[in-house]
Amino acid sequence: MKKQLLAVLALFLLLFSSCKKENDESKYYLKFKKDGTWITWKNALGELGPDLMDETKTNLGISARDEAMKDAFDISLQVDGSNLTTGTYSSDMYFMPILYLDNTTTNSMLGYHNSEPSPGRPDPLYVVTITSITDKEIKGTFTGNYITSIEDDTKVLEITEGEFFVPRVR
């Protein structure tokens, strides 16, 4: 599981290192509710295609960064075969790593993920609904409960819902 999480993180950082910052007039966004507060980021993109490490699987990745390029959020989905289409996908049925990075530009970066439950809480559960896929754009929504600190499993971020409309880079 840690290898898969590291692979997702590496892909996530690679996508953003090669992505130019969008201007404020961009129609693309990732919007999500974090600890009860809505956040909208315009620096967003999506990718859909064969898994880079296992071509028998297909990956969807939705990634965004805040305007200061300090915080980042990524929600990914992996299915067997090449049939990732519009529809609803749940993290209890599919591999769906979710990652939030706080303070990425400092030595005090914090990471959160949905790989392990926090003590006394139910398993993290997320549902992604893909409503539109074209060769240029990906659109959809998601719901969920929380993600856990990578360093301290008692710390959580409640990311409970969101939507995305992103340019497709792959």
PDB file of C-alpha atoms in Angstrom:
ATOM      1  CA  MET A   1       0.000   0.000   0.000  1.00  0.00           C
ATOM      2  CA  LYS A   2       2.839   2.436   0.800  1.00  0.00           C
ATOM      3  CA  LYS A   3       4.392   1.771  -2.657  1.00  0.00           C
ATOM      4  CA  GLN A   4       1.073   2.618  -4.303  1.00  0.00           C
ATOM      5  CA  LEU A   5       0.710   5.767  -2.188  1.00  0.00           C
ATOM      6  CA  LEU A   6       4.242   6.854  -3.110  1.00  0.00           C
ATOM      7  CA  ALA A   7       3.521   6.198  -6.800  1.00  0.00           C
ATOM      8  CA  VAL A   8       0.388   8.353  -6.597  1.00  0.00           C
ATOM      9  CA  LEU A   9       2.348  11.106  -4.822  1.00  0.00           C
ATOM     10  CA  ALA A  10       5.110  10.982  -7.445  1.00  0.00           C
ATOM     11  CA  LEU A  11       2.582  11.214 -10.301  1.00  0.00           C
ATOM     12  CA  PHE A  12       0.772  14.028  -8.516  1.00  0.00           C
ATOM     13  CA  LEU A  13       3.948  16.081  -8.075  1.00  0.00           C
ATOM     14  CA  LEU A  14       5.063  15.343 -11.646  1.00  0.00           C
ATOM     15  CA  LEU A  15       1.770  16.570 -13.077  1.00  0.00           C
ATOM     16  CA  PHE A  16       1.991  19.811 -11.157  1.00  0.00           C
ATOM     17  CA  SER A  17       5.638  20.444 -11.858  1.00  0.00           C
ATOM     18  CA  SER A  18       4.853  20.385 -15.570  1.00  0.00           C
ATOM     19  CA  CYS A  19       1.593  22.346 -15.307  1.00  0.00           C
ATOM     20  CA  LYS A  20       1.530  26.093 -15.740  1.00  0.00           C
ATOM     21  CA  LYS A  21      -0.500  28.139 -13.299  1.00  0.00           C
ATOM     22  CA  GLU A  22      -3.990  28.981 -14.566  1.00  0.00           C
ATOM     23  CA  ASN A  23      -5.206  32.570 -14.466  1.00  0.00           C
ATOM     24  CA  ASP A  24      -8.218  33.727 -12.432  1.00  0.00           C
ATOM     25  CA  GLU A  25     -10.494  33.599 -15.503  1.00  0.00           C
ATOM     26  CA  SER A  26     -10.040  29.847 -15.876  1.00  0.00           C
ATOM     27  CA  LYS A  27     -13.254  27.890 -16.144  1.00  0.00           C
ATOM     28  CA  TYR A  28     -11.567  24.900 -14.525  1.00  0.00           C
ATOM     29  CA  TYR A  29     -11.599  24.202 -10.798  1.00  0.00           C
ATOM     30  CA  LEU A  30     -11.598  21.759  -7.926  1.00  0.00           C
ATOM     31  CA  LYS A  31     -14.015  22.745  -5.169  1.00  0.00           C
ATOM     32  CA  PHE A  32     -14.219  20.858  -1.874  1.00  0.00           C
ATOM     33  CA  LYS A  33     -15.422  21.193   1.706  1.00  0.00           C
ATOM     34  CA  LYS A  34     -12.527  20.903   4.176  1.00  0.00           C
ATOM     35  CA  ASP A  35     -13.390  20.891   7.881  1.00  0.00           C
ATOM     36  CA  GLY A  36     -16.740  22.530   7.060  1.00  0.00           C
ATOM     37  CA  THR A  37     -15.364  25.325   4.844  1.00  0.00           C
ATOM     38  CA  TRP A  38     -15.716  25.426   1.051  1.00  0.00           C
ATOM     39  CA  ILE A  39     -12.465  25.898  -0.864  1.00  0.00           C
ATOM     40  CA  THR A  40     -12.146  26.472  -4.618  1.00  0.00           C
ATOM     41  CA  TRP A  41      -8.847  26.133  -6.435  1.00  0.00           C
ATOM     42  CA  LYS A  42      -8.411  27.145 -10.086  1.00  0.00           C
ATOM     43  CA  ASN A  43      -5.019  25.413 -10.489  1.00  0.00           C
ATOM     44  CA  ALA A  44      -6.599  22.071 -11.320  1.00  0.00           C
ATOM     45  CA  LEU A  45      -6.088  19.329 -13.864  1.00  0.00           C
ATOM     46  CA  GLY A  46      -7.090  15.757 -14.603  1.00  0.00           C
ATOM     47  CA  GLU A  47      -5.592  12.729 -16.265  1.00  0.00           C
ATOM     48  CA  LEU A  48      -7.155   9.518 -17.470  1.00  0.00           C
ATOM     49  CA  GLY A  49      -5.322   6.605 -19.017  1.00  0.00           C
ATOM     50  CA  PRO A  50      -3.459   3.360 -18.486  1.00  0.00           C
ATOM     51  CA  ASP A  51      -1.632   3.009 -15.179  1.00  0.00           C
ATOM     52  CA  LEU A  52       2.027   3.841 -15.730  1.00  0.00           C
ATOM     53  CA  MET A  53       3.157   0.812 -13.685  1.00  0.00           C
ATOM     54  CA  ASP A  54       0.463  -1.706 -14.713  1.00  0.00           C
ATOM     55  CA  GLU A  55      -1.162  -1.299 -18.129  1.00  0.00           C
ATOM     56  CA  THR A  56      -3.918  -3.788 -17.205  1.00  0.00           C
ATOM     57  CA  LYS A  57      -5.417  -0.999 -15.063  1.00  0.00           C
ATOM     58  CA  THR A  58      -6.790   2.459 -15.850  1.00  0.00           C
ATOM     59  CA  ASN A  59      -6.297   5.509 -13.625  1.00  0.00           C
ATOM     60  CA  LEU A  60      -8.202   8.737 -13.180  1.00  0.00           C
ATOM     61  CA  GLY A  61      -6.405  11.506 -11.286  1.00  0.00           C
ATOM     62  CA  ILE A  62      -7.845  14.869 -10.289  1.00  0.00           C
ATOM     63  CA  SER A  63      -5.264  17.242  -8.791  1.00  0.00           C
ATOM     64  CA  ALA A  64      -5.274  20.854  -7.655  1.00  0.00           C
ATOM     65  CA  ARG A  65      -3.151  23.374  -5.798  1.00  0.00           C
ATOM     66  CA  ASP A  66      -4.049  26.602  -4.060  1.00  0.00           C
ATOM     67  CA  GLU A  67      -3.120  29.943  -5.621  1.00  0.00           C
ATOM     68  CA  ALA A  68       0.059  30.239  -3.518  1.00  0.00           C
ATOM     69  CA  MET A  69       1.048  26.701  -4.646  1.00  0.00           C
ATOM     70  CA  LYS A  70       1.411  25.841  -0.934  1.00  0.00           C
ATOM     71  CA  ASP A  71      -1.346  23.250  -0.443  1.00  0.00           C
ATOM     72  CA  ALA A  72      -2.350  20.433  -2.769  1.00  0.00           C
ATOM     73  CA  PHE A  73      -5.203  17.922  -3.071  1.00  0.00           C
ATOM     74  CA  ASP A  74      -5.434  14.801  -5.200  1.00  0.00           C
ATOM     75  CA  ILE A  75      -8.197  12.254  -5.603  1.00  0.00           C
ATOM     76  CA  SER A  76      -7.443   9.246  -7.783  1.00  0.00           C
ATOM     77  CA  LEU A  77      -9.301   6.181  -8.937  1.00  0.00           C
ATOM     78  CA  GLN A  78      -7.999   2.927 -10.406  1.00  0.00           C
ATOM     79  CA  VAL A  79     -10.057   0.240 -12.144  1.00  0.00           C
ATOM     80  CA  ASP A  80      -9.135  -3.057 -13.766  1.00  0.00           C
ATOM     81  CA  GLY A  81      -9.064  -2.995 -17.553  1.00  0.00           C
ATOM     82  CA  SER A  82      -9.640  -0.011 -19.786  1.00  0.00           C
ATOM     83  CA  ASN A  83     -13.286   0.661 -19.038  1.00  0.00           C
ATOM     84  CA  LEU A  84     -13.217   3.677 -16.713  1.00  0.00           C
ATOM     85  CA  THR A  85     -16.268   5.596 -17.876  1.00  0.00           C
ATOM     86  CA  THR A  86     -18.818   7.995 -16.451  1.00  0.00           C
ATOM     87  CA  GLY A  87     -20.529   6.559 -13.388  1.00  0.00           C
ATOM     88  CA  THR A  88     -20.187   6.180  -9.635  1.00  0.00           C
ATOM     89  CA  TYR A  89     -17.180   4.572  -7.933  1.00  0.00           C
ATOM     90  CA  SER A  90     -16.752   3.884  -4.210  1.00  0.00           C
ATOM     91  CA  SER A  91     -13.474   3.538  -2.299  1.00  0.00           C
ATOM     92  CA  ASP A  92     -14.718   0.336  -0.650  1.00  0.00           C
ATOM     93  CA  MET A  93     -14.888  -1.288  -4.105  1.00  0.00           C
ATOM     94  CA  TYR A  94     -11.996   0.378  -5.990  1.00  0.00           C
ATOM     95  CA  PHE A  95      -8.461   1.544  -5.251  1.00  0.00           C
ATOM     96  CA  MET A  96      -9.015   5.262  -4.574  1.00  0.00           C
ATOM     97  CA  PRO A  97      -6.052   7.037  -2.953  1.00  0.00           C
ATOM     98  CA  ILE A  98      -6.790  10.514  -1.669  1.00  0.00           C
ATOM     99  CA  LEU A  99      -3.988  12.836  -0.660  1.00  0.00           C
ATOM    100  CA  TYR A 100      -3.883  16.306   0.868  1.00  0.00           C
ATOM    101  CA  LEU A 101      -0.555  18.084   1.325  1.00  0.00           C
ATOM    102  CA  ASP A 102      -0.269  21.155   3.550  1.00  0.00           C
ATOM    103  CA  ASN A 103       2.710  23.541   3.422  1.00  0.00           C
ATOM    104  CA  THR A 104       4.372  21.865   0.431  1.00  0.00           C
ATOM    105  CA  THR A 105       6.819  24.742   0.048  1.00  0.00           C
ATOM    106  CA  THR A 106       8.258  24.414   3.567  1.00  0.00           C
ATOM    107  CA  ASN A 107      10.148  21.862   5.636  1.00  0.00           C
ATOM    108  CA  SER A 108       7.038  21.446   7.790  1.00  0.00           C
ATOM    109  CA  MET A 109       4.916  19.791   5.081  1.00  0.00           C
ATOM    110  CA  LEU A 110       2.042  17.682   6.433  1.00  0.00           C
ATOM    111  CA  GLY A 111       0.403  14.876   4.495  1.00  0.00           C
ATOM    112  CA  TYR A 112      -3.045  13.309   4.869  1.00  0.00           C
ATOM    113  CA  HIS A 113      -4.396  10.195   3.132  1.00  0.00           C
ATOM    114  CA  ASN A 114      -7.247   7.711   3.293  1.00  0.00           C
ATOM    115  CA  SER A 115      -5.151   4.543   3.614  1.00  0.00           C
ATOM    116  CA  GLU A 116      -5.709   3.909   7.329  1.00  0.00           C
ATOM    117  CA  PRO A 117      -8.658   4.601   9.632  1.00  0.00           C
ATOM    118  CA  SER A 118      -8.196   6.969  12.540  1.00  0.00           C
ATOM    119  CA  PRO A 119      -8.662   5.292  15.943  1.00  0.00           C
ATOM    120  CA  GLY A 120     -12.320   5.278  17.021  1.00  0.00           C
ATOM    121  CA  ARG A 121     -13.605   6.250  13.559  1.00  0.00           C
ATOM    122  CA  PRO A 122     -15.106   4.207  10.756  1.00  0.00           C
ATOM    123  CA  ASP A 123     -12.965   3.449   7.712  1.00  0.00           C
ATOM    124  CA  PRO A 124     -12.455   6.428   5.411  1.00  0.00           C
ATOM    125  CA  LEU A 125     -15.045   6.141   2.629  1.00  0.00           C
ATOM    126  CA  TYR A 126     -15.228   8.175  -0.569  1.00  0.00           C
ATOM    127  CA  VAL A 127     -17.531   8.049  -3.590  1.00  0.00           C
ATOM    128  CA  VAL A 128     -16.580   9.668  -6.905  1.00  0.00           C
ATOM    129  CA  THR A 129     -19.202  10.287  -9.575  1.00  0.00           C
ATOM    130  CA  ILE A 130     -17.788  11.058 -13.011  1.00  0.00           C
ATOM    131  CA  THR A 131     -20.425  12.908 -15.001  1.00  0.00           C
ATOM    132  CA  SER A 132     -18.505  13.773 -18.172  1.00  0.00           C
ATOM    133  CA  ILE A 133     -15.308  12.650 -19.901  1.00  0.00           C
ATOM    134  CA  THR A 134     -14.094  14.123 -23.179  1.00  0.00           C
ATOM    135  CA  ASP A 135     -10.670  14.199 -24.777  1.00  0.00           C
ATOM    136  CA  LYS A 136     -10.260  17.739 -23.345  1.00  0.00           C
ATOM    137  CA  GLU A 137     -12.136  17.804 -19.984  1.00  0.00           C
ATOM    138  CA  ILE A 138     -13.300  15.715 -17.010  1.00  0.00           C
ATOM    139  CA  LYS A 139     -16.203  16.672 -14.762  1.00  0.00           C
ATOM    140  CA  GLY A 140     -17.726  15.142 -11.643  1.00  0.00           C
ATOM    141  CA  THR A 141     -18.410  15.203  -7.919  1.00  0.00           C
ATOM    142  CA  PHE A 142     -17.323  13.337  -4.806  1.00  0.00           C
ATOM    143  CA  THR A 143     -18.420  12.756  -1.232  1.00  0.00           C
ATOM    144  CA  GLY A 144     -16.540  11.334   1.711  1.00  0.00           C
ATOM    145  CA  ASN A 145     -15.814  11.500   5.390  1.00  0.00           C
ATOM    146  CA  TYR A 146     -12.162  12.084   6.343  1.00  0.00           C
ATOM    147  CA  ILE A 147      -8.485  11.521   5.630  1.00  0.00           C
ATOM    148  CA  THR A 148      -5.828  10.762   8.248  1.00  0.00           C
ATOM    149  CA  SER A 149      -2.459  12.396   8.914  1.00  0.00           C
ATOM    150  CA  ILE A 150       0.384  10.275   7.537  1.00  0.00           C
ATOM    151  CA  GLU A 151       2.482  11.145  10.612  1.00  0.00           C
ATOM    152  CA  ASP A 152      -0.206  10.889  13.349  1.00  0.00           C
ATOM    153  CA  ASP A 153      -3.306   8.737  12.768  1.00  0.00           C
ATOM    154  CA  THR A 154      -5.264  10.649  15.446  1.00  0.00           C
ATOM    155  CA  LYS A 155      -5.217  13.843  13.316  1.00  0.00           C
ATOM    156  CA  VAL A 156      -7.797  14.022  10.544  1.00  0.00           C
ATOM    157  CA  LEU A 157      -9.081  16.391   7.881  1.00  0.00           C
ATOM    158  CA  GLU A 158     -12.773  16.150   7.117  1.00  0.00           C
ATOM    159  CA  ILE A 159     -13.081  16.484   3.352  1.00  0.00           C
ATOM    160  CA  THR A 160     -16.755  15.688   2.941  1.00  0.00           C
ATOM    161  CA  GLU A 161     -17.816  16.736  -0.539  1.00  0.00           C
ATOM    162  CA  GLY A 162     -16.611  18.380  -3.687  1.00  0.00           C
ATOM    163  CA  GLU A 163     -16.839  18.854  -7.399  1.00  0.00           C
ATOM    164  CA  PHE A 164     -14.386  19.206 -10.231  1.00  0.00           C
ATOM    165  CA  PHE A 165     -14.234  20.456 -13.790  1.00  0.00           C
ATOM    166  CA  VAL A 166     -10.680  20.049 -15.015  1.00  0.00           C
ATOM    167  CA  PRO A 167      -8.700  20.095 -18.241  1.00  0.00           C
ATOM    168  CA  ARG A 168      -7.593  16.640 -19.282  1.00  0.00           C
ATOM    169  CA  VAL A 169      -3.821  16.449 -19.743  1.00  0.00           C
ATOM    170  CA  ARG A 170      -3.750  12.763 -20.660  1.00  0.00           C
TER     171      ARG A 170
END
